[in-house]
């Protein structure tokens, strides 16, 4: 058989872009990824040799310990470089695109000397779906390559689509720190940069998840949100689940929660109510567009799970544990003496001894967590036992309900339905959450996180709200109903709601509302359940479902300040919703 000369791609603009990246970064070698098992195993072998990966006692699985300063997204080093600062808006860090490009070129110059450059073609969304988008990541991080293999559809099929001339989002990534050969090289000077007009991503200095797996937050949210605004669809930080009632009626829900508020757990929920079934379409990102019948259809652009490990246990998410039985990458978890991983909440009894995420000896009661609070697992979605048969349907699934949630110990009720679409957009815009470990910074502080998109919206937040309002005005649309939920209410003695599998009781009400079956009472804050199935639970439903009038009046002041901080692009409809809420609460 004749050996063909190696031509990496027939896509001229791809070849030019990669050629430019090679001239800039000066790698020793260039490898075009095909996504094969052999390639994956070879790269894992390199990572083991470099000390980045330790093989685990579960099949084909590895533990990585990151540099202790590279454990989460870096929001203060994330930039939106639109031509005008107005288009990035007050919630994003804006930089002038030309100036940023110059400073990036300085950082990337020669950065890959002594390293291999990997060219990673990938598809966000099922290959060939009109809703999908292609990207190509160039990186010097084999950890990013093997992670991208689980998180996206990566390799030859994506390259073939590019050969046919498809557009792609160029994603240039380097861990920085030229010459550093430690197990987890990274640079103190990190920057995660988006050029929304030219649809480009440049990421420097970090090997961690959302900073380095550029198909995820950078492409599928920040850049895709801009594409969606321009093309009339929605790119959202939402899980997608399929909920089947005991009678066999199916509803599809898309739900937005800030990072580390239990999206993965909800998407894989093991219901405590007999006859109910939850299946997973996606756990983090939803791309939604109208079909010919005017229904919003959602695809999951990702192919893998990048979940928070701590708190994932037999009681909270047995399905995630089942997904992790093999072929998994664990980052910043602890290692047990029998060569497996452990994290807080995985088992009730901690191991008697472990090596913690920093590589130090650990025993229970040492006062330090064994796993970093933002330790993560990376695994193909297909391994989760809860994936719905249609999770990769190129046409997507029709969304019946949109749910907004956050981590709020006070004020916000367990569940409510919006009066209408505009009120639903209002509920999305006022979302707030007590902060978690998913982003660097202080924890437990209330932060407004509209639509859970604060760190992920690639353009002005007021314009984003206006886009949502526009979607609701589309002629002939059969819009989903909109709900808000809050599993995290507390009293002095602890949690008011058991959460996890019992959240199906709230999903049941949402399901029945979609059929017009469940009853609700109209209040100024929204439509609240008249009853909820709490058989077998001892919970204070009155506390969970009451309108906390004083709490809301205080909340209104906070929302007013937040709205003021968004500037004059805030749609007047939302200001009006806030006034209506205030009047409604005052005259009760
Ligand atoms: O690191 S990621 O941004 O992918 C995880 C998250 O913060 O949701
Ligand atoms: Mn997320």
XYZ file of C-alpha atoms and ligand atoms in Angstrom:
597
model
C 0.000 0.000 0.000
C 1.327 3.429 -0.923
C 1.890 5.805 1.944
C 0.055 9.083 1.420
C 1.984 12.246 2.243
C 0.512 13.794 5.417
C -1.661 16.814 4.638
C -3.288 17.743 7.913
C -6.311 19.519 6.489
C -7.886 20.742 3.273
C -9.225 23.795 5.091
C -7.026 26.661 3.945
C -7.952 29.064 6.701
C -7.262 26.368 9.301
C -3.830 25.685 7.802
C -3.016 29.392 7.773
C -4.129 29.870 11.373
C -2.172 26.852 12.629
C 0.852 27.997 10.596
C 0.666 31.412 12.248
C 0.343 29.787 15.694
C 3.446 27.678 14.982
C 5.454 30.763 13.916
C 4.353 32.608 17.036
C 4.724 29.857 19.651
C 7.720 28.000 18.115
C 6.887 24.474 19.314
C 9.430 21.681 18.729
C 6.753 19.536 17.177
C 3.135 19.731 15.933
C 0.637 16.923 16.431
C -2.807 16.901 14.788
C -5.142 14.964 17.065
C -7.302 12.200 15.627
C -9.153 11.437 18.869
C -8.261 7.728 18.756
C -7.880 5.459 21.770
C -4.202 4.910 20.860
C -3.559 8.629 20.869
C -5.367 9.008 24.201
C -3.347 6.224 25.792
C -0.106 7.600 24.415
C -0.843 11.054 25.875
C -1.860 9.585 29.237
C 1.480 7.728 29.210
C 3.318 11.018 28.607
C 1.377 12.605 31.474
C 2.325 9.734 33.783
C 6.000 10.101 32.766
C 5.818 13.838 33.459
C 4.344 13.236 36.923
C 1.105 15.019 36.028
C -0.970 11.834 36.124
C -0.918 8.951 38.572
C -2.658 5.788 37.376
C -5.463 4.710 39.704
C -6.764 1.370 40.869
C -9.857 1.811 38.672
C -9.693 0.961 34.949
C -8.054 3.550 32.666
C -8.309 6.266 35.257
C -5.873 8.887 36.470
C -5.402 11.429 39.219
C -3.912 14.843 38.449
C -2.775 17.299 41.101
C -2.713 20.826 39.789
C -0.424 23.592 40.871
C -2.054 24.928 44.085
C -2.552 28.297 42.387
C -4.389 26.845 39.394
C -7.567 25.309 40.831
C -10.504 27.368 39.516
C -11.659 29.833 36.896
C -10.035 33.261 37.178
C -12.833 35.756 36.613
C -10.731 38.855 37.253
C -8.360 37.656 34.501
C -11.138 36.873 31.992
C -11.560 39.498 29.273
C -14.082 40.427 26.600
C -12.339 42.421 23.872
C -15.167 43.873 21.832
C -14.424 46.976 19.772
C -16.550 49.111 22.065
C -16.500 48.766 25.882
C -20.249 49.334 25.777
C -20.695 45.944 24.071
C -18.811 44.096 26.820
C -20.899 45.918 29.400
C -20.229 46.659 33.061
C -20.230 42.997 34.184
C -17.264 42.021 31.985
C -13.601 43.048 32.037
C -13.099 44.933 28.791
C -9.803 45.537 27.007
C -9.107 47.210 23.699
C -8.807 44.393 21.122
C -5.708 45.772 19.362
C -3.839 46.415 22.611
C -4.804 43.018 23.981
C -3.669 41.316 20.801
C -0.261 42.950 21.090
C 0.160 41.904 24.704
C -1.019 38.354 23.935
C 1.458 38.069 21.084
C 4.214 39.012 23.511
C 3.104 36.320 25.947
C 2.756 33.620 23.287
C 6.022 34.414 21.463
C 8.227 31.332 21.721
C 6.175 29.968 24.605
C 6.074 26.408 23.217
C 9.830 26.001 22.708
C 10.730 22.512 23.887
C 7.083 21.450 23.788
C 4.710 19.771 21.349
C 1.840 21.793 19.957
C -1.381 19.769 19.757
C -4.009 20.735 17.207
C -7.394 19.621 18.530
C -10.350 19.805 16.117
C -13.660 19.477 17.965
C -17.398 19.830 17.594
C -19.637 21.377 20.223
C -22.873 19.484 19.670
C -23.472 16.272 17.722
C -21.441 16.212 14.516
C -23.524 17.281 11.580
C -26.302 18.916 13.619
C -27.189 22.352 12.211
C -27.150 23.533 15.829
C -23.529 22.426 16.391
C -20.407 24.577 16.071
C -16.825 23.590 15.338
C -13.722 24.764 17.109
C -10.019 24.045 16.899
C -7.871 24.310 20.000
C -4.135 24.629 19.678
C -2.458 23.823 22.983
C 0.787 22.774 24.647
C -1.107 20.936 27.399
C -1.593 17.190 26.911
C -3.883 17.346 29.989
C -6.147 19.729 28.048
C -6.077 17.376 25.031
C -7.096 14.253 26.954
C -9.778 16.230 28.818
C -11.121 17.657 25.547
C -11.407 14.092 24.281
C -14.088 13.392 26.902
C -15.684 16.833 26.998
C -16.176 17.332 23.224
C -16.474 15.327 20.015
C -12.798 15.586 19.211
C -10.636 14.280 16.372
C -11.008 12.968 12.849
C -14.783 13.471 12.299
C -14.472 17.124 13.316
C -11.422 17.506 11.076
C -13.376 16.002 8.177
C -16.127 18.562 8.691
C -13.429 21.260 8.605
C -11.978 19.750 5.420
C -15.367 20.282 3.851
C -14.844 23.991 4.504
C -16.847 24.524 7.693
C -16.206 27.589 9.865
C -14.498 27.144 13.185
C -13.707 29.131 16.307
C -9.916 29.352 16.690
C -8.880 28.684 20.298
C -5.226 29.323 21.088
C -4.098 27.970 24.457
C -0.828 27.803 26.301
C -0.104 26.951 29.907
C 2.660 29.575 29.712
C 5.716 29.274 31.930
C 8.099 28.513 29.052
C 10.736 25.974 29.986
C 8.891 24.820 33.119
C 8.932 21.011 33.194
C 7.240 20.531 36.579
C 4.167 18.220 36.690
C 1.706 21.111 36.307
C 3.332 24.087 34.601
C 1.261 27.259 34.686
C 1.860 30.976 34.831
C 0.986 33.404 37.597
C 0.036 35.838 34.874
C -3.132 34.151 33.532
C -5.493 35.646 31.000
C -8.550 34.151 29.341
C -9.412 36.364 26.394
C -12.392 36.486 24.044
C -12.761 38.510 20.863
C -16.523 38.347 20.288
C -16.600 40.119 16.921
C -13.969 37.898 15.307
C -15.084 34.859 17.371
C -11.623 34.064 18.711
C -10.325 32.740 22.022
C -6.821 33.125 23.472
C -6.053 31.578 26.846
C -2.716 31.871 28.631
C -1.207 30.595 31.838
C -3.695 28.027 33.202
C -4.268 24.311 32.724
C -7.468 24.219 34.793
C -10.920 23.269 33.380
C -12.851 26.338 32.382
C -9.624 28.256 31.669
C -8.075 25.568 29.476
C -10.791 23.356 27.948
C -11.754 26.115 25.576
C -14.793 24.401 24.053
C -16.630 24.702 27.359
C -17.160 28.108 28.996
C -15.135 30.110 26.453
C -16.711 28.780 23.248
C -20.009 27.187 24.263
C -20.984 30.123 26.510
C -19.038 33.364 26.038
C -18.556 33.223 22.263
C -21.778 31.235 21.634
C -23.848 33.777 23.597
C -22.753 36.400 21.059
C -23.497 34.088 18.114
C -26.901 33.336 19.672
C -27.706 37.041 20.078
C -26.807 37.687 16.433
C -28.614 34.611 15.082
C -31.747 34.533 17.288
C -31.072 31.573 19.585
C -29.968 31.011 23.196
C -26.635 29.723 24.569
C -27.204 29.132 28.260
C -25.536 27.850 31.436
C -28.253 25.213 31.885
C -28.623 21.511 32.463
C -31.222 19.670 30.399
C -33.260 16.845 31.892
C -36.042 14.529 30.807
C -38.738 13.956 33.391
C -41.197 11.099 32.944
C -44.280 10.817 35.156
C -45.693 7.505 36.422
C -48.307 7.818 33.634
C -45.500 7.994 31.070
C -45.842 11.690 30.181
C -42.514 13.303 29.267
C -41.413 16.884 29.947
C -38.024 18.352 29.163
C -36.612 20.941 31.547
C -33.676 23.315 31.109
C -32.354 24.701 34.384
C -29.826 27.436 35.147
C -27.824 27.360 38.371
C -24.496 29.054 39.145
C -21.384 26.844 39.179
C -21.280 24.274 42.002
C -24.989 24.568 42.964
C -25.870 20.977 42.088
C -26.616 21.052 38.340
C -24.916 17.698 37.790
C -26.798 16.184 40.751
C -30.137 17.501 39.460
C -29.474 16.313 35.911
C -28.874 12.782 37.259
C -31.401 12.823 40.070
C -32.463 9.493 41.559
C -36.143 10.214 42.445
C -37.534 9.273 45.842
C -41.125 9.288 44.500
C -42.195 5.941 43.032
C -42.830 5.864 39.283
C -40.984 9.107 38.456
C -37.939 8.961 36.223
C -35.202 11.527 35.546
C -32.881 11.089 32.586
C -30.020 13.314 31.513
C -29.586 15.266 28.288
C -26.893 17.613 29.609
C -25.483 18.825 32.924
C -23.996 22.267 32.263
C -24.763 23.978 28.948
C -27.840 24.190 26.698
C -28.085 25.643 23.211
C -31.726 26.336 22.344
C -33.364 27.422 19.108
C -36.889 27.501 17.701
C -38.021 24.656 15.458
C -40.534 24.985 12.618
C -43.418 24.495 15.043
C -42.234 27.381 17.221
C -40.936 25.202 20.053
C -37.584 25.848 21.698
C -35.382 22.821 21.126
C -32.233 22.231 23.146
C -29.020 20.376 22.454
C -26.207 19.695 24.896
C -23.100 20.995 23.124
C -20.817 18.932 25.356
C -19.959 15.232 25.332
C -18.640 14.886 28.868
C -19.110 15.735 32.502
C -16.721 18.050 34.322
C -18.317 17.772 37.731
C -17.431 18.932 41.237
C -16.220 15.831 43.107
C -16.673 16.837 46.778
C -20.240 16.146 47.841
C -20.734 13.544 45.103
C -21.566 10.362 47.008
C -23.814 7.340 47.172
C -26.499 9.357 48.942
C -26.300 12.494 46.779
C -25.523 11.252 43.272
C -25.127 7.487 42.913
C -25.446 7.839 39.135
C -22.359 10.058 38.887
C -20.394 7.543 40.956
C -21.496 4.802 38.561
C -20.334 6.926 35.606
C -16.888 7.186 37.200
C -16.197 3.458 37.434
C -13.521 3.752 34.728
C -12.077 5.909 31.914
C -12.107 8.931 34.200
C -9.736 11.773 35.005
C -9.760 13.109 38.554
C -8.203 16.473 39.345
C -7.255 17.621 42.852
C -8.901 14.683 44.614
C -7.155 12.730 47.397
C -5.466 9.375 46.826
C -6.194 6.472 49.147
C -3.664 3.890 50.327
C -5.180 1.290 48.001
C -4.511 3.505 44.994
C -7.978 4.894 44.435
C -9.444 8.398 44.828
C -11.428 9.913 47.667
C -13.068 13.243 48.390
C -15.216 14.732 51.140
C -18.746 13.357 50.884
C -17.870 10.347 48.707
C -18.372 7.987 51.657
C -19.690 8.613 55.153
C -16.553 7.106 56.700
C -13.381 8.827 55.521
C -10.315 6.680 54.870
C -7.938 6.402 57.833
C -5.131 7.890 55.727
C -4.770 9.483 52.304
C -2.460 11.652 50.234
C -4.280 14.962 49.877
C -4.698 17.084 46.755
C -1.414 18.863 47.500
C 0.439 15.548 47.735
C 0.770 15.612 51.521
C -0.144 13.014 54.153
C -3.691 13.431 55.383
C -5.727 11.907 58.204
C -9.325 12.683 59.222
C -9.422 15.452 61.788
C -6.313 17.115 60.356
C -8.381 20.263 59.895
C -7.719 20.406 56.134
C -9.841 18.984 53.340
C -8.334 15.959 51.603
C -9.697 17.021 48.206
C -9.728 20.617 47.028
C -13.329 21.960 47.363
C -13.320 22.503 43.570
C -11.798 19.082 42.797
C -13.282 17.757 39.561
C -13.998 14.577 37.648
C -13.910 14.356 33.868
C -15.706 11.533 32.111
C -17.698 10.833 28.951
C -21.406 11.549 29.454
C -22.196 8.275 27.729
C -20.911 6.470 30.831
C -23.660 7.908 33.021
C -26.446 5.347 33.500
C -29.016 8.146 33.334
C -28.359 9.404 29.794
C -31.611 9.577 27.819
C -31.661 7.627 24.550
C -32.128 10.917 22.661
C -29.347 12.881 24.375
C -27.380 13.159 21.128
C -30.371 13.775 18.854
C -29.124 16.404 16.374
C -32.596 17.990 16.429
C -32.473 18.474 20.211
C -35.365 18.046 22.630
C -38.396 20.374 22.972
C -38.194 22.353 26.222
C -41.399 22.518 28.314
C -40.039 24.409 31.315
C -37.121 26.677 32.127
C -35.982 26.705 35.748
C -33.801 29.268 37.521
C -32.100 28.421 40.808
C -29.445 29.586 43.179
C -28.044 28.996 46.615
C -30.132 31.252 48.899
C -30.428 30.514 52.615
C -33.247 33.086 53.017
C -36.135 34.898 51.217
C -36.435 32.941 47.923
C -39.123 30.206 48.167
C -38.629 26.525 47.392
C -40.455 26.887 44.073
C -42.622 29.337 42.166
C -43.799 29.863 38.621
C -43.432 33.142 36.750
C -46.637 34.957 35.788
C -45.549 35.074 32.149
C -42.393 35.178 29.991
C -41.519 38.769 30.865
C -41.833 38.027 34.580
C -39.743 34.895 33.980
C -36.994 37.004 32.417
C -37.227 39.238 35.496
C -36.771 36.172 37.744
C -33.729 35.141 35.702
C -32.276 38.634 35.885
C -32.486 38.835 39.705
C -30.950 35.409 40.345
C -28.446 35.434 43.148
C -26.362 32.860 44.906
C -24.074 32.502 47.872
C -20.636 32.012 46.328
C -18.882 28.603 46.046
C -15.405 27.295 45.322
C -15.899 27.148 41.534
C -14.372 30.582 41.151
C -11.398 32.024 42.983
C -12.465 34.397 45.783
C -14.461 34.674 48.982
C -17.168 32.025 49.633
C -20.684 32.336 51.048
C -21.235 35.965 49.976
C -24.463 36.808 48.107
C -23.640 37.601 44.539
C -26.146 38.470 41.826
C -25.697 36.015 39.011
C -28.385 36.695 36.416
C -29.340 33.533 34.508
C -26.167 31.999 36.081
C -24.445 33.815 33.203
C -22.554 36.553 35.046
C -19.134 34.973 34.369
C -20.178 33.572 30.987
C -22.104 36.203 29.021
C -19.885 37.453 26.203
C -21.676 40.792 25.837
C -23.574 43.504 27.697
C -25.950 42.124 30.349
C -28.737 44.616 29.579
C -28.570 43.594 25.916
C -28.673 39.964 27.018
C -31.910 40.565 28.974
C -33.321 42.365 25.930
C -32.442 39.329 23.807
C -34.405 37.081 26.180
C -37.387 39.458 26.007
C -37.159 39.416 22.204
C -37.194 35.605 22.175
C -40.484 35.782 24.135
C -42.068 38.069 21.539
C -41.398 35.721 18.641
C -44.503 35.229 16.573
C -46.079 31.767 16.775
C -43.736 30.644 19.556
C -44.911 27.987 22.033
C -42.844 29.263 24.909
C -41.778 27.112 27.844
C -43.149 28.047 31.262
C -40.602 29.619 33.592
C -40.000 28.640 37.243
C -37.580 29.481 40.014
C -36.402 27.014 42.663
C -34.245 27.185 45.785
C -33.145 23.969 47.499
C -30.902 25.818 49.943
C -33.235 27.494 52.481
C -32.031 27.307 56.073
C -33.451 27.821 59.541
C -31.460 28.148 62.755
C -31.468 24.373 63.071
C -30.293 23.571 59.553
C -31.579 22.937 56.036
C -35.330 23.382 55.529
C -35.436 21.032 52.552
C -33.744 17.619 52.163
C -32.785 18.235 48.515
C -31.183 15.661 46.164
C -33.606 12.805 45.321
C -36.446 14.600 47.086
C -36.167 17.486 44.633
C -38.320 15.292 42.388
C -41.257 16.470 44.533
C -40.692 19.967 43.192
C -40.140 18.643 39.668
C -43.459 16.807 39.980
C -45.236 20.114 40.633
C -43.475 21.719 37.651
C -44.422 18.751 35.447
C -48.077 18.971 36.527
C -48.105 22.755 35.999
C -46.953 22.228 32.412
C -50.088 20.130 31.903
C -52.224 22.721 33.679
C -52.997 20.121 36.353
C -51.326 21.350 39.572
C -52.860 24.303 41.415
C -51.114 27.541 42.284
C -51.893 30.678 44.223
C -51.156 34.041 42.658
C -48.876 36.249 44.801
C -46.826 39.376 44.041
C -43.647 37.284 43.793
C -45.142 34.645 41.485
C -47.385 31.573 41.408
C -46.806 29.416 44.482
C -47.950 25.797 44.931
C -51.125 25.285 46.961
C -49.745 21.871 47.857
C -46.725 19.698 47.259
C -46.244 15.966 47.712
C -44.223 15.752 50.935
C -45.495 12.308 52.005
C -43.015 10.693 54.335
C -41.010 13.901 54.912
C -41.129 16.113 57.933
C -40.607 19.560 56.458
C -42.021 22.986 57.244
C -43.788 23.681 53.941
C -45.203 26.973 55.226
C -41.700 28.275 55.820
C -40.563 27.021 52.409
C -43.470 28.445 50.421
C -44.431 31.597 52.300
C -44.065 35.080 50.808
C -41.428 36.631 53.066
C -42.732 40.172 52.636
C -40.054 41.956 54.662
C -37.347 39.798 53.174
C -38.514 40.681 49.671
C -38.761 44.402 50.444
C -35.110 44.233 51.540
C -34.280 42.218 48.445
C -35.853 44.874 46.222
C -33.350 47.426 47.497
C -30.506 45.073 46.593
C -31.989 44.413 43.155
C -32.375 48.138 42.581
C -28.667 48.650 43.319
C -27.782 45.725 41.080
C -29.917 47.052 38.234
C -28.331 50.496 38.653
C -24.897 48.880 38.332
C -25.892 47.485 34.924
C -26.242 50.967 33.425
C -28.728 52.307 30.929
C -29.032 49.241 28.703
C -31.293 47.588 31.294
C -34.643 47.032 29.520
C -37.467 49.217 30.888
C -39.646 46.093 31.084
C -37.481 44.791 33.937
C -37.544 48.079 35.843
C -41.328 47.938 35.491
C -41.399 44.371 36.843
C -39.457 45.552 39.886
C -41.922 48.421 40.462
C -44.867 46.043 40.130
C -43.309 43.704 42.676
C -42.745 46.535 45.139
C -46.316 47.800 44.771
C -47.704 44.277 45.107
C -45.818 43.662 48.343
C -46.682 47.077 49.808
C -50.447 46.832 49.332
C -50.862 43.444 50.932
O -14.089 25.156 35.294
S -15.436 25.271 34.788
O -15.708 26.650 34.431
O -15.598 24.451 33.616
C -16.514 24.743 35.977
C -17.461 25.762 36.429
O -17.044 26.744 37.039
O -18.665 25.587 36.193
Mn -20.929 25.359 34.825
